[in-house]
Short mmCIF file of C-alpha atoms in Angstrom, two decimals:
data_model
loop_
_atom_site.label_atom_id
_atom_site.label_comp_id
_atom_site.label_asym_id
_atom_site.label_seq_id
_atom_site.Cartn_x
_atom_site.Cartn_y
_atom_site.Cartn_z
CA MET U 1 90.10 95.56 79.63
CA ARG U 2 89.40 94.55 83.20
CA LEU U 3 86.29 96.04 84.80
CA THR U 4 88.26 97.65 87.62
CA LYS U 5 90.35 99.72 85.24
CA TYR U 6 87.24 100.72 83.35
CA ILE U 7 85.61 102.06 86.51
CA VAL U 8 88.66 104.09 87.55
CA ALA U 9 88.86 105.72 84.15
CA LEU U 10 85.17 106.46 84.26
CA GLY U 11 85.33 108.15 87.68
CA CYS U 12 86.86 111.30 86.22
CA ALA U 13 85.38 111.06 82.73
CA ALA U 14 84.10 114.16 81.00
CA LEU U 15 81.03 112.08 80.20
CA LEU U 16 79.55 112.92 83.59
CA GLY U 17 79.80 116.67 83.21
CA ALA U 18 80.96 119.36 85.63
CA CYS U 19 79.10 121.10 88.45
CA SER U 20 80.45 123.05 91.42
CA ALA U 21 79.27 121.72 94.75
CA THR U 22 77.43 123.95 97.17
CA VAL U 23 76.31 121.50 99.84
CA SER U 24 78.73 119.78 102.23
CA SER U 25 78.10 116.38 103.76
CA ASP U 26 78.16 115.78 107.50
CA ASP U 27 81.31 114.50 109.16
CA ASP U 28 81.64 110.72 109.22
CA GLU U 29 80.26 109.08 112.35
CA ASP U 30 81.79 106.10 114.01
CA ALA U 31 80.96 103.03 111.94
CA SER U 32 80.15 100.86 114.93
CA SER U 33 77.62 103.28 116.39
CA GLU U 34 76.00 103.73 112.99
CA LEU U 35 75.60 99.99 112.51
CA SER U 36 74.12 99.62 115.97
CA SER U 37 71.70 102.45 115.36
CA SER U 38 70.70 101.27 111.92
CA SER U 39 69.87 97.79 113.17
CA LYS U 40 67.22 99.27 115.44
CA ARG U 41 65.49 101.23 112.73
CA LYS U 42 62.63 99.64 110.81
CA SER U 43 62.12 100.20 107.10
CA SER U 44 59.30 102.67 106.51
CA SER U 45 58.42 101.51 103.01
CA SER U 46 59.30 97.82 102.67
CA THR U 47 55.68 96.61 102.72
CA SER U 48 53.61 99.54 101.42
CA ASP U 49 53.87 103.04 100.02
CA LYS U 50 53.84 104.94 103.29
CA LYS U 51 54.28 108.52 104.34
CA SER U 52 55.67 109.89 107.58
CA SER U 53 53.48 111.78 110.02
CA SER U 54 56.46 113.85 111.05
CA SER U 55 58.47 115.08 108.05
CA ASN U 56 62.24 115.41 108.13
CA SER U 57 63.19 118.96 107.18
CA SER U 58 66.45 119.61 105.35
CA ASP U 59 68.06 121.43 108.25
CA LYS U 60 67.92 118.42 110.60
CA LYS U 61 71.07 116.61 111.59
CA SER U 62 71.72 113.38 109.74
CA SER U 63 72.85 111.41 112.77
CA ALA U 64 71.49 107.89 113.10
CA GLU U 65 70.22 108.63 116.62
CA GLU U 66 68.05 111.51 115.49
CA LYS U 67 66.79 109.48 112.52
CA ASP U 68 65.63 106.79 114.92
CA SER U 69 63.72 109.40 116.92
CA VAL U 70 62.10 110.95 113.88
CA ASN U 71 61.03 107.67 112.34
CA SER U 72 59.76 106.05 115.50
CA SER U 73 56.59 108.10 115.04
CA SER U 74 56.15 107.22 111.36
CA SER U 75 52.72 106.04 110.23
CA LYS U 76 52.57 106.57 106.50
CA GLU U 77 49.58 105.66 104.33
CA ASP U 78 49.47 105.83 100.54
CA GLY U 79 47.81 109.08 99.51
CA LYS U 80 47.63 110.52 103.04
CA SER U 81 50.38 113.06 103.35
CA SER U 82 51.71 114.64 106.51
CA SER U 83 51.44 118.01 104.78
CA SER U 84 48.00 118.55 103.25
CA THR U 85 47.32 121.51 101.00
CA GLU U 86 45.09 122.97 103.72
CA GLU U 87 48.13 123.33 105.97
CA LEU U 88 50.01 125.36 103.37
CA ASP U 89 49.96 129.11 102.95
CA GLU U 90 46.50 130.11 101.74
CA ASP U 91 48.20 132.11 99.00
CA CYS U 92 49.63 128.94 97.43
CA ILE U 93 48.34 128.32 93.92
CA GLY U 94 47.81 125.09 92.03
CA GLU U 95 45.35 122.21 92.26
CA SER U 96 47.06 119.06 93.46
CA GLY U 97 46.07 115.52 92.54
CA LYS U 98 45.71 116.05 88.80
CA PRO U 99 47.87 114.22 86.24
CA TRP U 100 50.44 116.25 84.35
CA ASP U 101 49.18 117.91 81.17
CA GLY U 102 52.70 118.08 79.73
CA THR U 103 53.12 121.82 80.23
CA THR U 104 55.35 123.90 82.51
CA ALA U 105 53.94 126.21 85.17
CA LYS U 106 54.98 129.86 85.18
CA THR U 107 55.45 129.94 88.96
CA PHE U 108 55.73 127.62 91.93
CA ALA U 109 52.76 127.30 94.29
CA CYS U 110 54.26 129.71 96.81
CA GLY U 111 57.39 130.36 98.85
CA ALA U 112 60.60 132.34 98.45
CA GLY U 113 63.14 129.53 98.03
CA THR U 114 64.64 130.05 101.48
CA LYS U 115 65.13 127.65 104.36
CA LEU U 116 62.18 129.13 106.26
CA SER U 117 60.05 129.64 103.16
CA PRO U 118 60.92 127.03 100.53
CA TYR U 119 59.35 127.00 97.11
CA ILE U 120 56.28 124.76 97.43
CA ILE U 121 55.43 122.40 94.58
CA LEU U 122 51.83 121.17 94.42
CA THR U 123 51.40 120.14 90.79
CA ALA U 124 53.22 118.21 88.10
CA GLU U 125 53.43 121.40 86.05
CA GLN U 126 55.28 123.09 88.91
CA LEU U 127 57.68 120.15 89.16
CA ALA U 128 58.26 120.51 85.42
CA LYS U 129 59.10 124.17 86.05
CA LEU U 130 61.86 123.07 88.43
CA ALA U 131 63.27 120.80 85.71
CA PHE U 132 63.09 123.68 83.23
CA VAL U 133 64.82 126.35 85.34
CA ILE U 134 67.58 123.98 86.49
CA GLY U 135 68.10 122.76 82.94
CA ALA U 136 68.47 126.39 81.88
CA ASN U 137 70.91 126.91 84.79
CA ASP U 138 68.87 129.89 85.95
CA GLU U 139 70.88 131.40 88.82
CA ASN U 140 67.68 132.70 90.40
CA TYR U 141 66.69 129.12 91.20
CA GLN U 142 70.01 127.38 91.87
CA GLY U 143 70.97 126.75 95.50
CA LYS U 144 67.39 127.31 96.69
CA TYR U 145 65.07 125.31 98.94
CA TYR U 146 62.19 123.30 97.46
CA LYS U 147 59.47 121.20 99.07
CA LEU U 148 56.68 119.02 97.76
CA GLY U 149 53.25 119.84 99.15
CA ALA U 150 51.40 116.95 97.50
CA ASP U 151 51.83 113.72 95.59
CA ILE U 152 52.69 114.26 91.92
CA ILE U 153 51.18 112.28 89.02
CA LEU U 154 53.26 112.60 85.87
CA ASN U 155 51.13 110.11 83.91
CA LYS U 156 47.84 108.60 85.04
CA GLY U 157 47.00 104.93 85.13
CA GLU U 158 49.14 101.81 85.36
CA ILE U 159 52.58 102.33 83.83
CA ILE U 160 54.17 99.01 84.85
CA ASP U 161 52.76 95.71 86.05
CA ASN U 162 53.80 93.72 89.11
CA LYS U 163 56.63 92.13 87.11
CA GLY U 164 58.03 95.51 86.13
CA ALA U 165 56.97 95.34 82.49
CA LEU U 166 55.77 98.48 80.69
CA VAL U 167 52.02 98.10 80.11
CA ALA U 168 51.02 101.67 79.27
CA ASP U 169 50.92 102.91 75.67
CA SER U 170 54.24 104.74 75.49
CA THR U 171 53.05 106.87 72.57
CA LYS U 172 50.47 108.47 74.84
CA LEU U 173 52.74 109.14 77.82
CA HIS U 174 54.31 112.47 78.70
CA LYS U 175 58.10 112.07 78.73
CA TRP U 176 59.85 113.40 81.79
CA THR U 177 62.89 115.67 81.49
CA PRO U 178 65.13 115.05 84.54
CA ILE U 179 65.99 117.87 86.94
CA GLY U 180 69.62 118.53 86.00
CA ASN U 181 71.58 117.02 83.12
CA SER U 182 75.10 115.96 82.13
CA ASN U 183 76.38 119.55 82.27
CA ILE U 184 74.17 121.15 84.92
CA CYS U 185 73.67 119.98 88.50
CA PHE U 186 70.78 120.69 90.81
CA THR U 187 72.55 122.56 93.65
CA GLY U 188 69.68 123.25 96.04
CA ILE U 189 67.82 121.37 98.77
CA PHE U 190 64.80 119.34 97.70
CA ASP U 191 62.53 117.90 100.40
CA GLY U 192 59.92 115.51 99.05
CA ASP U 193 58.21 115.53 102.46
CA ASN U 194 57.58 111.79 102.00
CA HIS U 195 55.34 112.37 98.99
CA ILE U 196 55.11 110.04 96.00
CA ILE U 197 56.06 110.75 92.41
CA SER U 198 54.18 108.34 90.14
CA GLY U 199 53.81 107.86 86.41
CA MET U 200 57.31 109.02 85.46
CA PHE U 201 58.26 107.92 81.95
CA ILE U 202 61.77 108.26 80.52
CA ASN U 203 62.79 106.67 77.24
CA THR U 204 66.10 107.92 75.85
CA THR U 205 69.62 106.89 74.90
CA SER U 206 71.19 109.91 76.61
CA THR U 207 72.89 109.91 80.03
CA HIS U 208 71.87 111.20 83.49
CA ASN U 209 68.32 109.93 83.85
CA GLY U 210 65.90 109.76 86.76
CA LEU U 211 63.53 112.12 88.54
CA PHE U 212 66.74 114.12 88.97
CA GLY U 213 69.45 113.81 86.35
CA ASN U 214 72.44 115.35 88.16
CA SER U 215 72.84 116.80 91.66
CA ASN U 216 75.46 117.98 94.13
CA GLY U 217 72.79 119.40 96.40
CA THR U 218 70.52 117.59 98.86
CA ILE U 219 67.56 115.39 97.89
CA GLN U 220 65.52 113.74 100.62
CA ASN U 221 62.21 112.14 101.63
CA ILE U 222 60.98 110.97 98.23
CA VAL U 223 59.37 107.88 96.67
CA VAL U 224 59.25 107.17 92.93
CA LYS U 225 56.73 104.46 92.02
CA ASN U 226 54.73 103.08 89.08
CA SER U 227 57.32 104.53 86.71
CA TRP U 228 59.63 103.50 83.88
CA ALA U 229 63.10 104.78 83.00
CA THR U 230 65.21 103.63 80.07
CA GLY U 231 68.47 105.45 79.34
CA GLY U 232 72.22 105.40 78.84
CA ASN U 233 74.96 105.80 81.47
CA ALA U 234 73.87 107.00 84.91
CA THR U 235 70.22 105.95 84.78
CA ALA U 236 68.13 105.33 87.93
CA GLY U 237 64.73 105.99 89.46
CA VAL U 238 65.46 108.89 91.80
CA LEU U 239 68.82 110.34 90.70
CA GLY U 240 71.01 109.65 87.68
CA ASN U 241 74.27 111.12 89.01
CA LEU U 242 75.23 112.30 92.49
CA LYS U 243 78.29 114.54 92.52
CA GLY U 244 80.87 116.03 94.88
CA SER U 245 79.55 116.53 98.41
CA GLY U 246 75.98 115.86 97.35
CA ILE U 247 73.53 114.13 99.69
CA LEU U 248 70.68 111.72 99.03
CA LYS U 249 68.67 110.38 101.95
CA GLU U 250 65.31 108.79 102.69
CA ALA U 251 64.75 107.82 99.04
CA THR U 252 62.86 104.82 97.66
CA ASN U 253 62.59 103.52 94.12
CA LYS U 254 59.65 101.43 92.93
CA ALA U 255 60.16 102.09 89.23
CA SER U 256 61.45 99.73 86.55
CA ILE U 257 64.93 100.76 85.41
CA ILE U 258 66.49 99.68 82.12
CA GLY U 259 70.06 100.81 81.50
CA THR U 260 71.34 100.67 77.95
CA GLY U 261 74.71 102.06 79.02
CA ASN U 262 77.28 100.94 81.58
CA ILE U 263 76.06 102.45 84.86
CA THR U 264 72.58 101.64 86.15
CA GLY U 265 71.04 101.81 89.62
CA GLY U 266 67.67 101.48 91.26
CA VAL U 267 67.91 104.65 93.35
CA VAL U 268 71.12 106.31 92.06
CA GLY U 269 72.94 105.57 88.83
CA ASN U 270 76.42 106.91 89.55
CA TYR U 271 78.40 108.88 92.11
CA GLU U 272 81.11 111.19 90.78
CA SER U 273 83.62 112.27 93.42
CA GLU U 274 85.33 114.94 91.33
CA CYS U 275 88.52 112.88 91.34
CA CYS U 276 88.90 111.87 94.96
CA ASN U 277 88.73 115.15 96.87
CA LYS U 278 85.10 114.95 98.01
CA VAL U 279 82.84 112.34 99.56
CA GLY U 280 79.15 111.91 98.77
CA THR U 281 76.50 110.66 101.18
CA ILE U 282 73.63 108.23 100.62
CA GLU U 283 71.46 107.34 103.63
CA TYR U 284 68.37 105.20 104.20
CA THR U 285 67.56 104.12 100.67
CA GLU U 286 65.49 101.23 99.34
CA ASN U 287 64.91 99.67 95.96
CA HIS U 288 61.74 97.73 95.18
CA GLY U 289 61.95 98.03 91.40
CA PHE U 290 63.28 95.71 88.71
CA VAL U 291 66.71 96.91 87.54
CA THR U 292 68.43 95.71 84.37
CA GLY U 293 71.68 96.92 82.81
CA ALA U 294 75.01 95.90 81.30
CA LYS U 295 78.12 96.82 83.33
CA THR U 296 77.99 98.09 86.94
CA VAL U 297 74.38 97.51 87.90
CA GLY U 298 73.13 97.87 91.48
CA GLY U 299 69.86 97.90 93.38
CA ILE U 300 70.83 101.12 95.15
CA ILE U 301 73.70 102.49 93.02
CA GLY U 302 75.52 101.36 89.92
CA ASN U 303 79.00 102.77 90.48
CA ALA U 304 80.82 104.88 93.08
CA THR U 305 84.21 105.72 94.57
CA ASN U 306 84.74 107.91 97.65
CA ILE U 307 81.16 107.39 98.80
CA LYS U 308 79.55 106.77 102.17
CA ILE U 309 76.40 104.66 102.06
CA THR U 310 74.43 103.71 105.17
CA ASN U 311 71.26 101.67 105.59
CA ALA U 312 70.66 100.37 102.08
CA LYS U 313 68.14 97.67 101.17
CA ASN U 314 67.22 95.90 97.96
CA PHE U 315 64.07 93.82 97.62
CA ASN U 316 63.81 93.09 93.89
CA GLU U 317 65.57 91.44 90.95
CA ILE U 318 68.80 92.97 89.66
CA THR U 319 70.17 91.76 86.34
CA GLY U 320 73.43 92.69 84.66
CA ILE U 321 76.39 91.38 82.72
CA SER U 322 79.50 92.55 84.59
CA GLY U 323 79.62 94.09 88.06
CA THR U 324 76.14 93.33 89.39
CA GLY U 325 75.10 93.67 93.04
CA GLY U 326 72.00 93.89 95.17
CA ILE U 327 73.27 97.16 96.62
CA ALA U 328 76.04 98.30 94.26
CA GLY U 329 77.56 97.16 91.02
CA SER U 330 80.98 98.60 91.91
CA LEU U 331 82.34 100.45 94.94
CA GLY U 332 85.90 101.74 94.58
CA SER U 333 88.58 102.68 97.09
CA ASN U 334 87.74 104.92 100.04
CA SER U 335 84.11 103.82 99.87
CA ILE U 336 82.20 102.96 103.04
CA LEU U 337 79.07 100.81 103.14
CA ILE U 338 77.39 100.32 106.50
CA SER U 339 74.27 98.21 107.06
CA ALA U 340 73.22 96.64 103.77
CA GLU U 341 70.60 93.99 103.07
CA ASN U 342 69.54 92.15 99.95
CA THR U 343 66.56 89.82 99.53
CA GLY U 344 66.22 90.09 95.75
CA LYS U 345 67.45 87.67 93.10
CA ILE U 346 70.75 88.82 91.57
CA SER U 347 71.79 87.55 88.14
CA GLY U 348 74.89 88.30 86.07
CA LYS U 349 77.90 86.85 84.34
CA GLU U 350 81.08 88.30 85.87
CA GLN U 351 81.37 89.82 89.36
CA THR U 352 77.88 89.06 90.66
CA ALA U 353 76.92 89.27 94.34
CA GLY U 354 74.16 89.91 96.81
CA ILE U 355 75.71 93.15 98.09
CA VAL U 356 78.51 94.44 95.79
CA GLY U 357 79.67 93.01 92.48
CA TYR U 358 83.17 94.50 92.69
CA MET U 359 84.61 96.31 95.71
CA GLY U 360 87.93 98.05 96.37
CA HIS U 361 90.69 98.73 93.89
CA TRP U 362 93.79 96.80 92.93
CA LEU U 363 96.04 99.87 93.43
CA SER U 364 94.60 100.89 96.81
CA CYS U 365 96.91 98.89 99.07
CA SER U 366 100.07 99.48 97.02
CA THR U 367 99.59 103.26 96.90
CA ASN U 368 98.43 103.68 100.52
CA LYS U 369 94.96 104.78 99.54
CA LYS U 370 92.16 103.97 101.95
CA GLN U 371 90.55 100.56 101.86
CA ALA U 372 86.94 100.13 100.89
CA ILE U 373 84.99 99.23 104.04
CA LEU U 374 81.91 97.04 104.44
CA LYS U 375 80.36 96.75 107.87
CA GLY U 376 77.13 94.91 108.52
CA ALA U 377 75.77 93.17 105.42
CA GLN U 378 73.35 90.32 104.89
CA ASN U 379 72.24 88.46 101.78
CA LYS U 380 69.02 86.45 101.67
CA GLY U 381 68.50 86.52 97.90
CA SER U 382 69.49 83.79 95.46
CA ILE U 383 72.60 84.62 93.43
CA GLU U 384 73.33 83.24 89.96
CA GLY U 385 76.41 84.16 87.96
CA GLN U 386 79.50 82.79 86.34
CA LYS U 387 82.97 84.10 87.23
CA TYR U 388 83.34 85.84 90.65
CA THR U 389 79.94 84.99 92.15
CA ALA U 390 79.19 85.28 95.88
CA GLY U 391 76.67 86.17 98.54
CA ILE U 392 78.36 89.40 99.63
CA ILE U 393 81.14 90.54 97.22
CA GLY U 394 81.93 89.02 93.84
CA LYS U 395 85.49 90.31 93.64
CA SER U 396 87.30 92.12 96.45
CA GLU U 397 90.64 93.94 96.27
CA CYS U 398 91.93 95.73 99.36
CA THR U 399 88.76 95.78 101.45
CA ALA U 400 87.92 95.41 105.15
CA ASN U 401 84.73 93.45 105.85
CA THR U 402 83.09 92.89 109.24
CA LYS U 403 79.79 91.46 110.43
CA ILE U 404 78.63 89.96 107.13
CA ALA U 405 76.42 86.94 106.44
CA ASN U 406 74.96 84.88 103.62
CA GLU U 407 71.88 82.71 104.05
CA SER U 408 71.03 81.79 100.45
CA PRO U 409 72.26 79.43 97.72
CA ILE U 410 74.98 80.68 95.37
CA ILE U 411 75.41 79.32 91.84
CA GLY U 412 78.45 80.20 89.75
CA THR U 413 81.31 78.74 87.75
CA SER U 414 84.76 79.91 88.89
CA TYR U 415 85.58 81.93 92.02
CA THR U 416 82.28 81.11 93.70
CA ALA U 417 81.61 81.37 97.45
CA GLY U 418 79.20 82.18 100.23
CA LEU U 419 80.82 85.49 101.14
CA ILE U 420 83.52 86.59 98.65
CA GLY U 421 84.27 85.01 95.28
CA SER U 422 87.85 86.27 95.09
CA ALA U 423 89.61 88.17 97.89
CA ASP U 424 92.98 89.89 97.43
CA ASN U 425 94.56 91.83 100.31
CA SER U 426 91.22 91.80 102.07
CA SER U 427 90.07 91.00 105.60
CA ILE U 428 86.95 89.35 106.99
CA GLU U 429 85.94 89.41 110.63
CA SER U 430 82.80 88.10 112.33
CA ALA U 431 81.01 86.41 109.45
CA TYR U 432 79.11 83.28 108.50
CA ASN U 433 77.60 81.37 105.62
CA VAL U 434 74.70 78.91 105.85
CA GLY U 435 73.88 78.78 102.13
CA ASP U 436 74.79 75.98 99.74
CA ILE U 437 77.45 76.80 97.13
CA PHE U 438 77.69 75.40 93.60
CA GLY U 439 80.56 76.07 91.19
CA ASP U 440 83.28 74.55 89.04
CA ILE U 441 86.71 75.75 90.19
CA TYR U 442 87.83 77.85 93.18
CA VAL U 443 84.69 77.13 95.19
CA GLY U 444 84.35 77.73 98.95
CA GLY U 445 81.81 78.16 101.70
CA ILE U 446 83.43 81.46 102.70
CA ILE U 447 85.88 82.46 99.92
CA GLY U 448 86.52 80.93 96.52
CA TYR U 449 90.05 82.28 95.99
CA ASN U 450 91.88 83.98 98.86
CA GLU U 451 95.29 85.63 98.67
CA VAL U 452 97.11 87.63 101.37
CA GLY U 453 94.47 88.48 103.94
CA VAL U 454 93.20 88.16 107.50
CA SER U 455 90.16 86.14 108.56
CA GLN U 456 88.79 85.56 112.04
CA SER U 457 85.63 84.57 113.90
CA ILE U 458 83.98 82.87 110.93
CA TYR U 459 81.89 79.75 110.39
CA SER U 460 80.21 77.98 107.48
CA THR U 461 77.59 75.21 107.43
CA GLY U 462 76.51 75.10 103.78
CA LYS U 463 77.18 72.33 101.31
CA VAL U 464 79.91 73.12 98.79
CA ASP U 465 79.97 71.41 95.42
CA GLY U 466 82.49 71.83 92.59
CA ASP U 467 84.98 70.13 90.32
CA SER U 468 88.39 71.50 91.30
CA LEU U 469 89.89 73.39 94.26
CA VAL U 470 86.78 73.04 96.39
CA GLY U 471 86.69 73.58 100.17
CA LEU U 472 84.03 73.82 102.83
CA MET U 473 85.69 77.10 103.86
CA ILE U 474 88.04 78.23 101.05
CA GLY U 475 88.70 76.84 97.59
CA TYR U 476 92.26 78.15 97.26
CA ASN U 477 94.03 79.85 100.14
CA TYR U 478 97.43 81.57 100.10
CA ASN U 479 99.28 83.43 102.85
CA THR U 480 96.31 84.28 105.04
CA THR U 481 96.24 84.75 108.80
CA MET U 482 93.32 82.91 110.41
CA ALA U 483 91.78 82.62 113.85
CA ASP U 484 88.55 81.04 115.10
CA TYR U 485 87.68 79.40 111.77
CA TYR U 486 84.97 76.72 111.98
CA TYR U 487 83.04 74.54 109.58
CA LEU U 488 80.28 71.94 109.79
CA GLU U 489 81.60 68.40 109.43
CA GLN U 490 80.41 66.88 106.15
CA GLY U 491 81.93 63.44 105.73
CA GLU U 492 85.49 63.50 104.43
CA GLN U 493 85.24 66.86 102.66
CA GLU U 494 88.10 69.18 103.58
CA PRO U 495 87.90 72.85 104.65
CA PHE U 496 90.38 73.89 101.93
CA GLY U 497 90.70 72.82 98.32
CA LEU U 498 94.35 73.92 98.55
CA ASN U 499 95.89 75.63 101.56
CA ASN U 500 99.23 77.25 100.73
CA SER U 501 100.90 79.05 103.65
CA GLY U 502 97.54 79.61 105.29
CA GLY U 503 95.88 78.85 108.60
CA VAL U 504 93.73 76.06 109.95
CA ALA U 505 90.00 75.48 110.34
CA THR U 506 88.27 73.46 113.04
CA PRO U 507 85.41 71.02 112.32
CA LYS U 508 82.29 71.08 114.49
CA SER U 509 79.20 68.92 114.67
CA GLU U 510 75.73 70.34 114.07
CA LYS U 511 74.91 69.94 117.75
CA GLU U 512 78.05 71.81 118.78
CA MET U 513 77.35 74.69 116.39
CA LYS U 514 73.71 75.09 117.41
CA SER U 515 74.51 76.26 120.90
CA SER U 516 75.16 79.32 123.01
CA ASP U 517 78.62 77.93 123.76
CA PHE U 518 79.53 78.12 120.08
CA ALA U 519 78.22 81.68 119.83
CA GLU U 520 80.40 82.60 122.79
CA LEU U 521 83.37 80.90 121.17
CA LEU U 522 82.91 83.04 118.05
CA GLY U 523 83.04 86.25 120.08
CA GLU U 524 80.93 89.20 121.17
CA ASP U 525 79.64 89.94 117.68
CA PHE U 526 77.56 86.73 117.75
CA VAL U 527 74.45 85.74 119.67
CA TYR U 528 72.47 82.52 119.91
CA ASP U 529 68.71 82.28 119.40
CA SER U 530 67.32 78.80 118.78
CA GLY U 531 64.39 80.28 116.88
CA LEU U 532 66.53 82.08 114.30
CA ASN U 533 68.84 80.94 111.49
CA ASN U 534 67.83 77.31 112.01
CA GLY U 535 69.53 77.41 115.40
CA TYR U 536 72.96 78.55 114.23
CA PRO U 537 74.47 81.71 115.80
CA ILE U 538 73.68 85.04 114.17
CA LEU U 539 75.36 88.41 114.28
CA SER U 540 74.31 90.64 117.15
CA TRP U 541 73.12 93.44 114.86
CA GLU U 542 70.68 91.02 113.21
CA HIS U 543 69.21 90.12 116.59
CA GLU U 544 68.68 93.78 117.48
CA GLU U 545 66.36 94.19 114.50
#
């Protein structure tokens, strides 16, 4: 059965349980303004485990402008929190900094579970209490406010090495029970206050695994590091399954994730939209951990439909079999991804890409459902796959893609390209490829196989090598409208392997392409900087970083 049909069936599967949502996501902002804002914001945890000197409380607006303001004053250092225990209510109980003893506390440190007085968690035992009361679906603790007051150590010592391998003696580790499970969601607001959860160990064949197992509440400002999670469907470092109108923001994974099931992610395993009537929100997330799974494996999220993801970055290796991406394994119809970057190595067999393995849905256009939208994406990681392998999207059906770029080599077999391996009823605007492409059949600098679409303001400079239907721009092209399509002259090699009822592409010399005039020719989304991208034009949002 084709992967796309599998994902659609899974979206409403009873496997993922049922929880009633209590938290609503913010209204969608204009995609252009979000991309512009996100390009100005620096990652707060890409080089070290840092903590913000001004914490983001759960009642703040989630607009990109406010996020820029909040994070401009960030100066996080590992082990130096913005909220020390001395600043907490003197009546708070619990000694922070100690490893978990495997027990559950009787009470939280202090607080009333309200917005003004959240339950404060200082110890691992108190965090275990949260897992216990949510797992028991205790109504006294659902829908409440929680906040970390210190870093939490679930197991002491080195759990994984710098290659992500488990080095601790697993027989001596305390096993973590996720907060929420397949039948019970966390429905409250959890603010990690930029603290670090370390030493988490999960080793199970069951579903819904991570620090949190299942949530349709709000989880924010949290880092999971030096941890290991092995589990079935919906396994990740921070959250196994996000549901309904749930929100996850300011979350970073630095744990090793091993998925034995079909949905695995670095930060989030799966998003469940409750069959298309709600939209989840994921904002400002990063993955630095090794992630390995089978079907639908992503650095940020394994699988989602009806999701809005903004500012997502992957820095490490992602390995899967089918549907593998640096950001997402699969994003279905009515999904929006804005500002995504991958620098990690991505490896798979079918539908492998730097950003999304599979995106869209084959029924979306024919049934008037919304397209999947990708705006602002860049791949700098090497990509190795077989069928449907590309820098940005492995296989695309009914998607709209703008301001995307690939700068790394792509190695595949069939349907291999710099941007999209196979594009059906999809559009690309303002894009480029400078990576070399290697495949067998349907191989292109921009698209491997292209059918019924629109492409404009695009250029490619990379070498393209293959056996059949190979083009410097598109391997096979059918019935596509094109404008401002340019490629670097490379001897007698043609821009199209086969062009059937398609457009035309214009050759340019290296000197012509490395100029401000060429950037102007491409349009306002491009800028020229001789010191960047080996002198070739880049997208304006890249320059603003």
